[in-house]
CSV table of N, CA and C in Angstrom, one decimal:
chain,number,residue,atom,x,y,z
X,1,MET,N,-79.2,-11.5,-27.3
X,1,MET,CA,-78.0,-12.4,-27.3
X,1,MET,C,-77.8,-13.1,-28.7
X,2,LEU,N,-76.6,-13.1,-29.1
X,2,LEU,CA,-76.3,-13.8,-30.4
X,2,LEU,C,-76.2,-15.3,-30.1
X,3,GLU,N,-76.6,-16.1,-31.1
X,3,GLU,CA,-76.5,-17.5,-31.0
X,3,GLU,C,-75.0,-17.9,-31.2
X,4,PRO,N,-74.5,-18.9,-30.5
X,4,PRO,CA,-73.1,-19.3,-30.7
X,4,PRO,C,-72.7,-19.6,-32.1
X,5,LYS,N,-73.7,-20.2,-32.9
X,5,LYS,CA,-73.4,-20.5,-34.3
X,5,LYS,C,-73.1,-19.2,-35.1
X,6,SER,N,-74.0,-18.2,-35.0
X,6,SER,CA,-73.8,-16.9,-35.7
X,6,SER,C,-72.6,-16.2,-35.2
X,7,LEU,N,-72.3,-16.3,-33.9
X,7,LEU,CA,-71.1,-15.6,-33.4
X,7,LEU,C,-69.9,-16.2,-34.0
X,8,LYS,N,-69.8,-17.6,-34.1
X,8,LYS,CA,-68.7,-18.2,-34.7
X,8,LYS,C,-68.6,-17.9,-36.1
X,9,LEU,N,-69.7,-17.8,-36.8
X,9,LEU,CA,-69.7,-17.5,-38.2
X,9,LEU,C,-69.1,-16.1,-38.5
X,10,SER,N,-69.6,-15.1,-37.7
X,10,SER,CA,-69.1,-13.7,-37.8
X,10,SER,C,-67.6,-13.7,-37.5
X,11,LEU,N,-67.2,-14.4,-36.5
X,11,LEU,CA,-65.7,-14.5,-36.1
X,11,LEU,C,-64.9,-15.0,-37.3
X,12,ASN,N,-65.5,-16.1,-37.9
X,12,ASN,CA,-64.8,-16.7,-39.1
X,12,ASN,C,-64.7,-15.7,-40.2
X,13,SER,N,-65.7,-15.0,-40.5
X,13,SER,CA,-65.7,-14.0,-41.6
X,13,SER,C,-64.7,-12.9,-41.3
X,14,VAL,N,-64.7,-12.4,-40.1
X,14,VAL,CA,-63.7,-11.4,-39.7
X,14,VAL,C,-62.3,-11.9,-39.9
X,15,THR,N,-62.0,-13.1,-39.4
X,15,THR,CA,-60.7,-13.7,-39.6
X,15,THR,C,-60.3,-13.8,-41.0
X,16,ALA,N,-61.3,-14.2,-41.9
X,16,ALA,CA,-61.0,-14.4,-43.3
X,16,ALA,C,-60.7,-13.1,-43.9
X,17,SER,N,-61.5,-12.0,-43.6
X,17,SER,CA,-61.2,-10.7,-44.2
X,17,SER,C,-59.9,-10.2,-43.7
X,18,ILE,N,-59.5,-10.4,-42.5
X,18,ILE,CA,-58.2,-9.9,-42.0
X,18,ILE,C,-57.1,-10.7,-42.8
X,19,THR,N,-57.3,-12.0,-43.0
X,19,THR,CA,-56.3,-12.7,-43.7
X,19,THR,C,-56.1,-12.2,-45.1
X,20,VAL,N,-57.3,-11.9,-45.8
X,20,VAL,CA,-57.2,-11.4,-47.2
X,20,VAL,C,-56.5,-10.1,-47.2
X,21,GLY,N,-56.8,-9.2,-46.2
X,21,GLY,CA,-56.2,-7.9,-46.1
X,21,GLY,C,-54.7,-8.1,-45.9
X,22,LEU,N,-54.2,-9.0,-45.1
X,22,LEU,CA,-52.8,-9.2,-44.9
X,22,LEU,C,-52.1,-9.7,-46.2
X,23,ILE,N,-52.8,-10.6,-46.9
X,23,ILE,CA,-52.2,-11.1,-48.1
X,23,ILE,C,-52.1,-10.0,-49.1
X,24,CYS,N,-53.1,-9.2,-49.2
X,24,CYS,CA,-53.1,-8.0,-50.2
X,24,CYS,C,-52.0,-7.1,-49.8
X,25,ALA,N,-51.8,-6.8,-48.5
X,25,ALA,CA,-50.7,-5.9,-48.1
X,25,ALA,C,-49.4,-6.5,-48.5
X,26,GLU,N,-49.2,-7.8,-48.3
X,26,GLU,CA,-47.9,-8.4,-48.6
X,26,GLU,C,-47.6,-8.3,-50.1
X,27,VAL,N,-48.7,-8.6,-50.9
X,27,VAL,CA,-48.5,-8.5,-52.4
X,27,VAL,C,-48.2,-7.1,-52.8
X,28,ILE,N,-48.9,-6.1,-52.2
X,28,ILE,CA,-48.6,-4.7,-52.6
X,28,ILE,C,-47.2,-4.3,-52.2
X,29,SER,N,-46.8,-4.7,-51.0
X,29,SER,CA,-45.4,-4.3,-50.5
X,29,SER,C,-44.4,-5.0,-51.4
X,30,SER,N,-44.6,-6.2,-51.8
X,30,SER,CA,-43.6,-6.9,-52.6
X,30,SER,C,-43.5,-6.3,-54.0
X,31,LYS,N,-44.7,-5.8,-54.5
X,31,LYS,CA,-44.6,-5.1,-55.8
X,31,LYS,C,-43.9,-3.8,-55.7
X,32,ILE,N,-44.1,-3.1,-54.5
X,32,ILE,CA,-43.4,-1.8,-54.4
X,32,ILE,C,-41.9,-2.0,-54.2
X,33,SER,N,-41.5,-3.0,-53.5
X,33,SER,CA,-40.0,-3.2,-53.3
X,33,SER,C,-39.3,-3.6,-54.6
X,34,ARG,N,-40.0,-4.2,-55.5
X,34,ARG,CA,-39.4,-4.6,-56.8
X,34,ARG,C,-39.0,-3.4,-57.7
């Protein structure tokens, strides 16, 4: 079993990576539309 702390940490890192991916996708799409 994972500790709650490590589980929360991994969830935070996953959320952060998804957010970064979404931001990159928005920047790329805005560059393409220009």
